[in-house]
CSV table of N, CA and C in Angstrom, one decimal:
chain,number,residue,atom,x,y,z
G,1,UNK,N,-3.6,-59.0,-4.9
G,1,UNK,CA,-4.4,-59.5,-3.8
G,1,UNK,C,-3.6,-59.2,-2.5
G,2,UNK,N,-2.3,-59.5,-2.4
G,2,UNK,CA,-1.5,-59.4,-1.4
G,2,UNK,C,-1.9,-57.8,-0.8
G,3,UNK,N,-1.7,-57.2,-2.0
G,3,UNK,CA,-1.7,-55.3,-1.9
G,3,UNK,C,-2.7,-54.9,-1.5
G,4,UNK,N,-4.0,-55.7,-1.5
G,4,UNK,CA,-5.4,-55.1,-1.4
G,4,UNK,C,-5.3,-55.5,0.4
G,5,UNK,N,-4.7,-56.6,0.5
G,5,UNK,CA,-4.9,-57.2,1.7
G,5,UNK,C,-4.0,-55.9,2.6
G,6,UNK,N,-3.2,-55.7,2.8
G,6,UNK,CA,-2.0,-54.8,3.0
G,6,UNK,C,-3.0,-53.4,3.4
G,7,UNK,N,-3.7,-52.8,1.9
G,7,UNK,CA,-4.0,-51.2,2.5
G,7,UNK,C,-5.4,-51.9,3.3
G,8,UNK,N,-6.6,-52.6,3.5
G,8,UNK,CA,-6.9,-52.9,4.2
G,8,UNK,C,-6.8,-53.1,6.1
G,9,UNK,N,-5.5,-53.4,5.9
G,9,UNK,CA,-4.8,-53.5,7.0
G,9,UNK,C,-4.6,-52.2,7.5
G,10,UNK,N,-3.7,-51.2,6.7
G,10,UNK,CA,-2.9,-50.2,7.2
G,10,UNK,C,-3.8,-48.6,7.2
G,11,UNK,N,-5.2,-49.0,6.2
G,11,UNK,CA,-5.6,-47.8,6.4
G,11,UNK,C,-6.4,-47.4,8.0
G,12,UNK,N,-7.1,-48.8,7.9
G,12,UNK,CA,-8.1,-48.4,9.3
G,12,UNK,C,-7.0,-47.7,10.7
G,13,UNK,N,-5.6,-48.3,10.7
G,13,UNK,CA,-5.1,-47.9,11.3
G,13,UNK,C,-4.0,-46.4,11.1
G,14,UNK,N,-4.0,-45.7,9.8
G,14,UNK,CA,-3.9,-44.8,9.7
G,14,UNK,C,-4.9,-44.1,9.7
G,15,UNK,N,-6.3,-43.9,9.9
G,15,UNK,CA,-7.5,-43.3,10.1
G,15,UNK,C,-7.7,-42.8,11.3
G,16,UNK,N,-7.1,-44.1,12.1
G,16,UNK,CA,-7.5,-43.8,13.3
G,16,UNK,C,-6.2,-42.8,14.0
G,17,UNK,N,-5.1,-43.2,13.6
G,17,UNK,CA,-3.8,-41.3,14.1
G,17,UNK,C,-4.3,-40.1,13.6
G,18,UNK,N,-4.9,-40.3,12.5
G,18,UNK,CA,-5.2,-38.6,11.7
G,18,UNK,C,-6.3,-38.5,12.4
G,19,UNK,N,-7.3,-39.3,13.2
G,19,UNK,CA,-8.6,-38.9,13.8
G,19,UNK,C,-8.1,-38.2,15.1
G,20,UNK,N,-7.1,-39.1,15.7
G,20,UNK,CA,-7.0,-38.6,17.0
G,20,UNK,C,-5.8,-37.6,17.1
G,21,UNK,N,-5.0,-37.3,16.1
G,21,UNK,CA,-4.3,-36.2,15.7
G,21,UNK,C,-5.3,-35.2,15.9
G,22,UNK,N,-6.5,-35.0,15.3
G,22,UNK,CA,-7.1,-33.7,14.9
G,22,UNK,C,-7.7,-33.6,16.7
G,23,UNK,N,-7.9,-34.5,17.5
G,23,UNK,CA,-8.7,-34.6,18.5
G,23,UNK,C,-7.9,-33.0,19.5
G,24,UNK,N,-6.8,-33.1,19.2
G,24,UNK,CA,-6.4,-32.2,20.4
G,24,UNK,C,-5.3,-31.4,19.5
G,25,UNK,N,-5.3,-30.2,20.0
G,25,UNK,CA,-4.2,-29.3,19.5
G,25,UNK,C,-3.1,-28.1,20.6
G,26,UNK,N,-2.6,-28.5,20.6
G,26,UNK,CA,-1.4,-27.9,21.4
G,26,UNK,C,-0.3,-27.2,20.7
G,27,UNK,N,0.2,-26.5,22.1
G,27,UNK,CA,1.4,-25.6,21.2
G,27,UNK,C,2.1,-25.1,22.9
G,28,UNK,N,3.6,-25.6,22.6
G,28,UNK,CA,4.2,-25.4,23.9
G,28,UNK,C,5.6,-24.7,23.7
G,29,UNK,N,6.4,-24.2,24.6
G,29,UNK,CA,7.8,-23.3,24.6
G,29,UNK,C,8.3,-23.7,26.2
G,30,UNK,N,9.6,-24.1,25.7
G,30,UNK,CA,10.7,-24.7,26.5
G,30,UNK,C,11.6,-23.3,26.9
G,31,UNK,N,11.1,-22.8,28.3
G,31,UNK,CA,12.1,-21.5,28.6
G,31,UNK,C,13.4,-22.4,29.5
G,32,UNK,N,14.6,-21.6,29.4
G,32,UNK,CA,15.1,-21.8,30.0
G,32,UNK,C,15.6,-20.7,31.1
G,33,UNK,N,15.4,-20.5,32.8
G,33,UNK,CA,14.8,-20.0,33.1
G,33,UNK,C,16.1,-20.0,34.5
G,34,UNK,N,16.8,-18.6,35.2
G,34,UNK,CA,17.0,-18.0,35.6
G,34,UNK,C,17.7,-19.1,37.1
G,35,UNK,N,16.7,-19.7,37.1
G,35,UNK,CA,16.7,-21.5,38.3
G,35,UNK,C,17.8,-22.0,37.6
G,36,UNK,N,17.8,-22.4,36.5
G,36,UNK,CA,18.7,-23.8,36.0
G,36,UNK,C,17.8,-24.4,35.7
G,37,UNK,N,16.5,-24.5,35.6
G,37,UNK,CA,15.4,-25.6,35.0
G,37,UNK,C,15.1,-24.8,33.9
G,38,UNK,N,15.1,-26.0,33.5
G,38,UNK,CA,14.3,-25.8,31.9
G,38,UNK,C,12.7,-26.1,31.8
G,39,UNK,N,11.5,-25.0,31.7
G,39,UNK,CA,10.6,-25.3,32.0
G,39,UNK,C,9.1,-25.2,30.7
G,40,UNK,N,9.1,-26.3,30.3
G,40,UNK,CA,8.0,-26.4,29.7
G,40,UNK,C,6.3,-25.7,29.6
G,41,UNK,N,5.9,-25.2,29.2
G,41,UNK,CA,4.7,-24.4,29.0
G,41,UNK,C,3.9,-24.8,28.0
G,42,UNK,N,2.7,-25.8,28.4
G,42,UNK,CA,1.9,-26.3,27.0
G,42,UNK,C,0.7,-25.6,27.0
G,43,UNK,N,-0.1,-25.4,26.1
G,43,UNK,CA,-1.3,-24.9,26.0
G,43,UNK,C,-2.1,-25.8,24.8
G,44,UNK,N,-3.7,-26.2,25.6
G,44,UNK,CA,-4.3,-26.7,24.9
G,44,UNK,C,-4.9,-25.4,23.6
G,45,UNK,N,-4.7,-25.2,22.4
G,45,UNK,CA,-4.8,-24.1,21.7
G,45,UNK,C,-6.6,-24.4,20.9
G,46,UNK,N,-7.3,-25.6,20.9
G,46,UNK,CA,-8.5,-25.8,20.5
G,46,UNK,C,-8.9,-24.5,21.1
G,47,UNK,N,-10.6,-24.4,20.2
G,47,UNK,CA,-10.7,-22.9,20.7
G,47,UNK,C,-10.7,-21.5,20.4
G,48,UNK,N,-9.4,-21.9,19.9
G,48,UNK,CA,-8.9,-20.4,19.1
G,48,UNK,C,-8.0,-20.0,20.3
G,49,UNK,N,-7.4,-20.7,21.3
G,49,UNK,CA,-6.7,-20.2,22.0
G,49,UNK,C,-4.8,-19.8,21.7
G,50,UNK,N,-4.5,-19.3,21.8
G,50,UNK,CA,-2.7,-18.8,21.2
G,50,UNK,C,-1.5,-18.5,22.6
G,51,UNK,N,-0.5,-19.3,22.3
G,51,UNK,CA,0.4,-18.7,23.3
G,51,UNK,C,1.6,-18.0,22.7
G,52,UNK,N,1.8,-17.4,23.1
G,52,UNK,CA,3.1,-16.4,22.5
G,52,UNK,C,4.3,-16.0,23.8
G,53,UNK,N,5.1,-15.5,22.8
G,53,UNK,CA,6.8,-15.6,24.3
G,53,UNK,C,7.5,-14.6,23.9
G,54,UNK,N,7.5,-14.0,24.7
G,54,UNK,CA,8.4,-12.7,24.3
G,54,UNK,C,9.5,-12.3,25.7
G,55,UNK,N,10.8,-12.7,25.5
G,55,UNK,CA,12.1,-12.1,26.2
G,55,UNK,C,11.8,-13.0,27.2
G,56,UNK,N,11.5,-14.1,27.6
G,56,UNK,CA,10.9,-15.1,28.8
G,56,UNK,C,10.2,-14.8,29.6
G,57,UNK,N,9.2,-14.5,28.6
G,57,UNK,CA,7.9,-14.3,29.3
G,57,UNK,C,6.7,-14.9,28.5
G,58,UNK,N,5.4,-15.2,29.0
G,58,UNK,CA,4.4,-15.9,27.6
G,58,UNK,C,3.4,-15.1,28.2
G,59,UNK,N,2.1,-15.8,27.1
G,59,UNK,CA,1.3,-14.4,27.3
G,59,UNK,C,0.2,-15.9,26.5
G,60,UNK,N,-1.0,-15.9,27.3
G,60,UNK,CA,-2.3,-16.7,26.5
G,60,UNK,C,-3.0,-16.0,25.9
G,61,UNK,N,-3.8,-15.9,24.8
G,61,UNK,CA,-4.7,-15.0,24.3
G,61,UNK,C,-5.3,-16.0,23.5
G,62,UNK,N,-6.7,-15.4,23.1
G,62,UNK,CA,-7.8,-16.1,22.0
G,62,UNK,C,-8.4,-14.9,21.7
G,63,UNK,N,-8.6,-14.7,20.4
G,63,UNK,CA,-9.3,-13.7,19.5
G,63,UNK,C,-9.0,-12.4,19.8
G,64,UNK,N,-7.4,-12.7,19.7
G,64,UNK,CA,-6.2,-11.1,19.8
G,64,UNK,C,-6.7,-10.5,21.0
G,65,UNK,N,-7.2,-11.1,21.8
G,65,UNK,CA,-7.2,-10.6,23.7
G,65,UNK,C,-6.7,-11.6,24.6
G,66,UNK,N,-5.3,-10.9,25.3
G,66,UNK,CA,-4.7,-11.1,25.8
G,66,UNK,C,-5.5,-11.6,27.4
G,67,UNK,N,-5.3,-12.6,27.7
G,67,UNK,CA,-5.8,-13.1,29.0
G,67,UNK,C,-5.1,-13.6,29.9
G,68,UNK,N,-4.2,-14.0,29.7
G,68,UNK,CA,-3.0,-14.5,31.1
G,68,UNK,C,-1.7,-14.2,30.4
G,69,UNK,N,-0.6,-13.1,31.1
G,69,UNK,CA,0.8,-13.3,31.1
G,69,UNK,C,1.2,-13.8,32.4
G,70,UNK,N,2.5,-14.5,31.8
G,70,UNK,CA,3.6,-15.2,32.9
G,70,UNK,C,4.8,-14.8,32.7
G,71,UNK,N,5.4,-14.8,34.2
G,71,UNK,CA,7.1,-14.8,34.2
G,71,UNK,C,7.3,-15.9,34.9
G,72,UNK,N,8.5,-16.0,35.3
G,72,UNK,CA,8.8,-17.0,35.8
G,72,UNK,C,10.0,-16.3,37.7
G,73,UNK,N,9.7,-17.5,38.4
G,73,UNK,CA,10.0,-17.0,39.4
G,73,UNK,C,11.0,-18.0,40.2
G,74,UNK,N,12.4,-16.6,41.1
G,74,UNK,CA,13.1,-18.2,42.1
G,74,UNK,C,12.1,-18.1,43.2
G,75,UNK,N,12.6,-18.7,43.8
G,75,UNK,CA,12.2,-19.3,45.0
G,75,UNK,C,12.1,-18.3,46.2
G,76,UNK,N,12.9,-17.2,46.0
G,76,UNK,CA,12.6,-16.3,47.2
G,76,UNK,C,11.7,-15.1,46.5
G,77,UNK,N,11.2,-15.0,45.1
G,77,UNK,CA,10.4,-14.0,44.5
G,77,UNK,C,9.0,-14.8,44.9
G,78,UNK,N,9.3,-16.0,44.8
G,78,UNK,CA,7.7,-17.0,45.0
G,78,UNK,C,7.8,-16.6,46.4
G,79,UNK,N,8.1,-16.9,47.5
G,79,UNK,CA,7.8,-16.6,48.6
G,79,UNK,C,7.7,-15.1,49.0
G,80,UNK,N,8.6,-14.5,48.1
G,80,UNK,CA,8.2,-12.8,48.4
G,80,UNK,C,6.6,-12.4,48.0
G,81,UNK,N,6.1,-13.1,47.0
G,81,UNK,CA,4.3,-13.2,46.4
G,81,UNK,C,3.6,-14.0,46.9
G,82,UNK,N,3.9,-15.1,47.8
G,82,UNK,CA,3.1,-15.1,48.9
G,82,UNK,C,2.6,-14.7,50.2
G,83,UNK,N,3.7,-14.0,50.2
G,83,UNK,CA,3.7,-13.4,51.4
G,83,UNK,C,2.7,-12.2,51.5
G,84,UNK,N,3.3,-11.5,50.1
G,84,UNK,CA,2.3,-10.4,50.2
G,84,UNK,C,0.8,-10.1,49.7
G,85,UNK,N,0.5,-11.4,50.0
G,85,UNK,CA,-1.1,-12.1,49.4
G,85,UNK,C,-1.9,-11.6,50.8
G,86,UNK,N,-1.1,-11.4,51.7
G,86,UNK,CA,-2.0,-11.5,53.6
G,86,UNK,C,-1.7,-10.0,53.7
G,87,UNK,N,-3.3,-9.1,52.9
G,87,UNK,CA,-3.4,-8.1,53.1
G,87,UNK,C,-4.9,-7.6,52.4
G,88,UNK,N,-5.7,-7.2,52.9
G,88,UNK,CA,-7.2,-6.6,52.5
G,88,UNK,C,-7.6,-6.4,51.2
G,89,UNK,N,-7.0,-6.2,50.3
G,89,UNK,CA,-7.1,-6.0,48.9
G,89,UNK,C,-6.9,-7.8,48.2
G,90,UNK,N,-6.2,-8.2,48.7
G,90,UNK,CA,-6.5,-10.1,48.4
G,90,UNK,C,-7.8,-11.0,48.7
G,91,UNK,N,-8.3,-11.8,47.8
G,91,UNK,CA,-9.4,-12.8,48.2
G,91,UNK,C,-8.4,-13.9,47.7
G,92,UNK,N,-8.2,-15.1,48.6
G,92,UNK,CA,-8.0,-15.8,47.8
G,92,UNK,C,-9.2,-16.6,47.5
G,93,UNK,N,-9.2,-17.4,46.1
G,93,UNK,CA,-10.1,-17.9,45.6
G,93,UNK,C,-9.7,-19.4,45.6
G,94,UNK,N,-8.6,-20.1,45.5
G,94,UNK,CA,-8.5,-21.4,45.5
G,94,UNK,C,-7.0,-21.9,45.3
G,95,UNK,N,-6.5,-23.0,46.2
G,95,UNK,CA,-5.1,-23.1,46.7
G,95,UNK,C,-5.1,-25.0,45.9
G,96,UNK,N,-4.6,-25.4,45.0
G,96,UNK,CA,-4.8,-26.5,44.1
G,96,UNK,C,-3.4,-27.2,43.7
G,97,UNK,N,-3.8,-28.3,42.9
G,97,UNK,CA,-2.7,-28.3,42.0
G,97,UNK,C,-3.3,-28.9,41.1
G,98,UNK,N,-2.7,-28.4,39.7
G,98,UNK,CA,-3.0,-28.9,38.3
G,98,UNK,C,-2.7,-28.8,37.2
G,99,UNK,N,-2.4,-29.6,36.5
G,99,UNK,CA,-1.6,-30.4,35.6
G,99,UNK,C,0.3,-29.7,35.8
G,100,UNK,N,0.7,-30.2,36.9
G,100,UNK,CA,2.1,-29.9,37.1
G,100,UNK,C,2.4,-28.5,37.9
G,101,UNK,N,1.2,-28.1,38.5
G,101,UNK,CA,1.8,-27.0,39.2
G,101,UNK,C,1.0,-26.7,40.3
G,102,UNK,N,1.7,-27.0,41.5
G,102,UNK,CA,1.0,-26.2,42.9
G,102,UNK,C,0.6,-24.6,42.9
G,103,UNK,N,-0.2,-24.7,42.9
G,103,UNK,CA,-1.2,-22.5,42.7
G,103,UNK,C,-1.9,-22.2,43.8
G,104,UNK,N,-1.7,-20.8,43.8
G,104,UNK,CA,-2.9,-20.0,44.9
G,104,UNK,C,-3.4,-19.2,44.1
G,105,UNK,N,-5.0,-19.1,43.7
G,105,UNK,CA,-5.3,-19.0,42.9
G,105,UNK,C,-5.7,-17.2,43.7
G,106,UNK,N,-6.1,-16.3,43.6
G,106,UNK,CA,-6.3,-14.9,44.4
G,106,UNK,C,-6.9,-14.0,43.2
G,107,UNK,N,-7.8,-13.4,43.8
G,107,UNK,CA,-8.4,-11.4,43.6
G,107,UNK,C,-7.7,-10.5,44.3
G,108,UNK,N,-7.2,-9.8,43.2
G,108,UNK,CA,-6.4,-8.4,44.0
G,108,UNK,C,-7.7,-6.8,43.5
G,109,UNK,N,-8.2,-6.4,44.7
G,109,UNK,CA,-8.6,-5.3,43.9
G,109,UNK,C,-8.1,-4.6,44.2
G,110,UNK,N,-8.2,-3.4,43.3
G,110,UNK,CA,-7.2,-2.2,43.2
G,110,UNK,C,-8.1,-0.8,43.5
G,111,UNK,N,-7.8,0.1,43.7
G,111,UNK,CA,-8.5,1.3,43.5
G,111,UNK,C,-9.4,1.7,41.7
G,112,UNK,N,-8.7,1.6,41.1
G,112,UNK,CA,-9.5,1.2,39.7
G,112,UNK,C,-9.4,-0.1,39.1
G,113,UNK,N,-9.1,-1.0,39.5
G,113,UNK,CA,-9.2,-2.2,38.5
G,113,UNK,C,-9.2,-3.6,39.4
G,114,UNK,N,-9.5,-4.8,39.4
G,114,UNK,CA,-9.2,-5.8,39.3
G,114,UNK,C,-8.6,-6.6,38.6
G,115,UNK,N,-7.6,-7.6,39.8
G,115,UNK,CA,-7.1,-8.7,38.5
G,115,UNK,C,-7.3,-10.2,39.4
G,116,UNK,N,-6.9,-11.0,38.5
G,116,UNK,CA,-7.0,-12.7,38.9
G,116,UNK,C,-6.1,-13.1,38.6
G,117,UNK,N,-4.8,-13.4,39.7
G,117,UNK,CA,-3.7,-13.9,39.3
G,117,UNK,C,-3.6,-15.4,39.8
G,118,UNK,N,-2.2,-16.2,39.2
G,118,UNK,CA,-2.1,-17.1,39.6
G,118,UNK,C,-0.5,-17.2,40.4
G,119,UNK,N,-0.3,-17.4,41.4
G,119,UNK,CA,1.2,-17.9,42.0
G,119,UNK,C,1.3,-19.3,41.7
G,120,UNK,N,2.2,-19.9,41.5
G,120,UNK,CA,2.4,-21.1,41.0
G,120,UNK,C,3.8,-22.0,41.4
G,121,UNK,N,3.6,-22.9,41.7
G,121,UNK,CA,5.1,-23.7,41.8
G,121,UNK,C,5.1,-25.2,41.2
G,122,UNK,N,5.9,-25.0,40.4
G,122,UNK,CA,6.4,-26.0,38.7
G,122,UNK,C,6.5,-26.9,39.4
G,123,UNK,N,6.2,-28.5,39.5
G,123,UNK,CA,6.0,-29.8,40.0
G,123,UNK,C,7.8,-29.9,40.0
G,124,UNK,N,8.5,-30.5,40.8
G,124,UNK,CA,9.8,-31.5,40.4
G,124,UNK,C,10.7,-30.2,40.2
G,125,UNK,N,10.3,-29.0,40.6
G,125,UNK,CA,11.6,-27.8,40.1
G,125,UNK,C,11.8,-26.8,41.1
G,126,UNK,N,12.8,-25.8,41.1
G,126,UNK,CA,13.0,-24.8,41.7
G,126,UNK,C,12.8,-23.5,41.0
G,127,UNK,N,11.5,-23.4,40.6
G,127,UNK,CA,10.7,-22.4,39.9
G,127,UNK,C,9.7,-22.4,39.8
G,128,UNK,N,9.3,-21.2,40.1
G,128,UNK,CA,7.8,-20.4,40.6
G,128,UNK,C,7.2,-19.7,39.0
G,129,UNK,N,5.7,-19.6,39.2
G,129,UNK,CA,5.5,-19.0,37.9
G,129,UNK,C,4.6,-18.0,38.5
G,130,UNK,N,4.5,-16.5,38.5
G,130,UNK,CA,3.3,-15.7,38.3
G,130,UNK,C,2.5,-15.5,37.2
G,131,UNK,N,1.7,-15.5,37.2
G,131,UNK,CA,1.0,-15.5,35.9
G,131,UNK,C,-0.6,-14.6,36.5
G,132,UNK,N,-0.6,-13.3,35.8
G,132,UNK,CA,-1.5,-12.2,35.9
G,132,UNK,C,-2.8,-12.5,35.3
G,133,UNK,N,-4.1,-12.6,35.8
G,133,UNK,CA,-5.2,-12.8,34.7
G,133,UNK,C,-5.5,-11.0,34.3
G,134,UNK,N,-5.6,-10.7,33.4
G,134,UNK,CA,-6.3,-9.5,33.1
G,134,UNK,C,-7.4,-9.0,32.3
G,135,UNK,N,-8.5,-10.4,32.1
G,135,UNK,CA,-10.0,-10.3,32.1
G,135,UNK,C,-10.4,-10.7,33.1
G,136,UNK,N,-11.9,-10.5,32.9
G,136,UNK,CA,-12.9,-11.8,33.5
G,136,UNK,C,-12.4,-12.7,34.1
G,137,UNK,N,-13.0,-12.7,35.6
G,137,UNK,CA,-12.6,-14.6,36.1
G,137,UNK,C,-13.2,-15.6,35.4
G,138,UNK,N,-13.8,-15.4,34.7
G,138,UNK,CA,-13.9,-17.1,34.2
G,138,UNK,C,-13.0,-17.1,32.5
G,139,UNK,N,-13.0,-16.2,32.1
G,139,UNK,CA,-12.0,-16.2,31.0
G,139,UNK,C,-10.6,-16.6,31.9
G,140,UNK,N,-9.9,-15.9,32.7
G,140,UNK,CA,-8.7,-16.2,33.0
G,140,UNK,C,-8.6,-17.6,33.7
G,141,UNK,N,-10.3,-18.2,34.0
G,141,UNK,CA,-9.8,-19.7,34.4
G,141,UNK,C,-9.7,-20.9,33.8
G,142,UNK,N,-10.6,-20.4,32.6
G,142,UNK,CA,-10.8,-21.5,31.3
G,142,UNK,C,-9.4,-21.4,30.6
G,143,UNK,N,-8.8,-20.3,30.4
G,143,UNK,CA,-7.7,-20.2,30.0
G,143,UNK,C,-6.4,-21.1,30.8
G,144,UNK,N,-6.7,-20.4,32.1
G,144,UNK,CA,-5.3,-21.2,33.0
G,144,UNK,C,-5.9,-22.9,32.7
G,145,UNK,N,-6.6,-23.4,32.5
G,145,UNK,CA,-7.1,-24.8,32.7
G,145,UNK,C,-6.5,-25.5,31.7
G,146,UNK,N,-6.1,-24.6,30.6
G,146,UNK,CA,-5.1,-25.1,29.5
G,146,UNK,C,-4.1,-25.0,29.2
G,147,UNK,N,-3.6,-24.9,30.4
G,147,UNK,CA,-2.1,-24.9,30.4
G,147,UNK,C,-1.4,-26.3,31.3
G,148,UNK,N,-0.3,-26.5,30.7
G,148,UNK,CA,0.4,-27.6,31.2
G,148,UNK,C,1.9,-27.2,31.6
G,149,UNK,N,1.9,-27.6,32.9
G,149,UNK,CA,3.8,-27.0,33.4
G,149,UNK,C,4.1,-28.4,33.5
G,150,UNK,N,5.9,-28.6,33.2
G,150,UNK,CA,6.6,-29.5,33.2
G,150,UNK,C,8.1,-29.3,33.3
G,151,UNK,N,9.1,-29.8,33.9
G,151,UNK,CA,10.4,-30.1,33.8
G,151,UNK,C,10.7,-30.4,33.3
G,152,UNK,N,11.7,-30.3,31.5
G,152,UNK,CA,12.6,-30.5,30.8
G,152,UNK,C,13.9,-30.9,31.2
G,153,UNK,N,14.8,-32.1,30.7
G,153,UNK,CA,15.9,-32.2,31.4
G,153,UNK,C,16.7,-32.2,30.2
């Protein structure tokens, strides 16, 4: 009786971790980065979304198409990429912040191509992120929207 009373107890409440376990799925990499911060990169991966890291750098993709790479940046590379935003081939599109990171969001067009990039500055750190969109603007914003910057200590 005691035992029946017990898994009564313990299942409703293990039903409800594995429910809300399955509710979200993530997948993040701790660079350590050039500043001295140690800088967190999460990606909501629902979706079919994937992040990958190669020599400190990441790269977002969903269905083996690559949609946003990042490096990471000091302080005077971040100001050297803002700078050179204030020129005719730039739109910027939107100056924000979200989930841990101040961004200018911009269109560069090129003679053959456009891109959608993001400049970025990591909440709490002395580190900048560029991060290149190389689809579609609304792919490369659905994508950035799932990402999470943070300071590791």
């Amino acid at each position: 009786m005691r035992f029946k009373k017990m898994i009564c107890m313990v299942l409703p409440a293990l039903m409800m971790v594995l429910f809300l376990g399955a509710c979200t799925k993530s997948f993040s990499y701790t660079f350590h980065v050039e500043t001295g911060d140690q800088i967190k990169i999460q990606l909501d991966t629902s979706e079919g979304y994937q992040l990958s890291q190669e020599e400190g750098t990441f790269t977002v993709s969903k269905e083996d198409t690559d949609i946003l790479m990042g490096v990471f940046l000091t302080e005077e590379m971040y100001g050297q990429y803002l700078a050179a935003l204030d020129v005719d081939e730039v739109e910027i599109l939107a100056e924000a912040e979200h989930n841990g990171c101040a961004y200018t969001f911009y269109r560069f067009t090129g003679e053959d191509h456009v891109e959608h990039n993001y400049v970025c500055w990591v909440t709490g750190s002395s580190t900048g992120v560029l991060i290149a969109g190389v689809e579609e603007q609304q792919a490369v914003e659905a994508a950035f929207e799932r990402l999470t910057f943070s300071v590791e200590s």
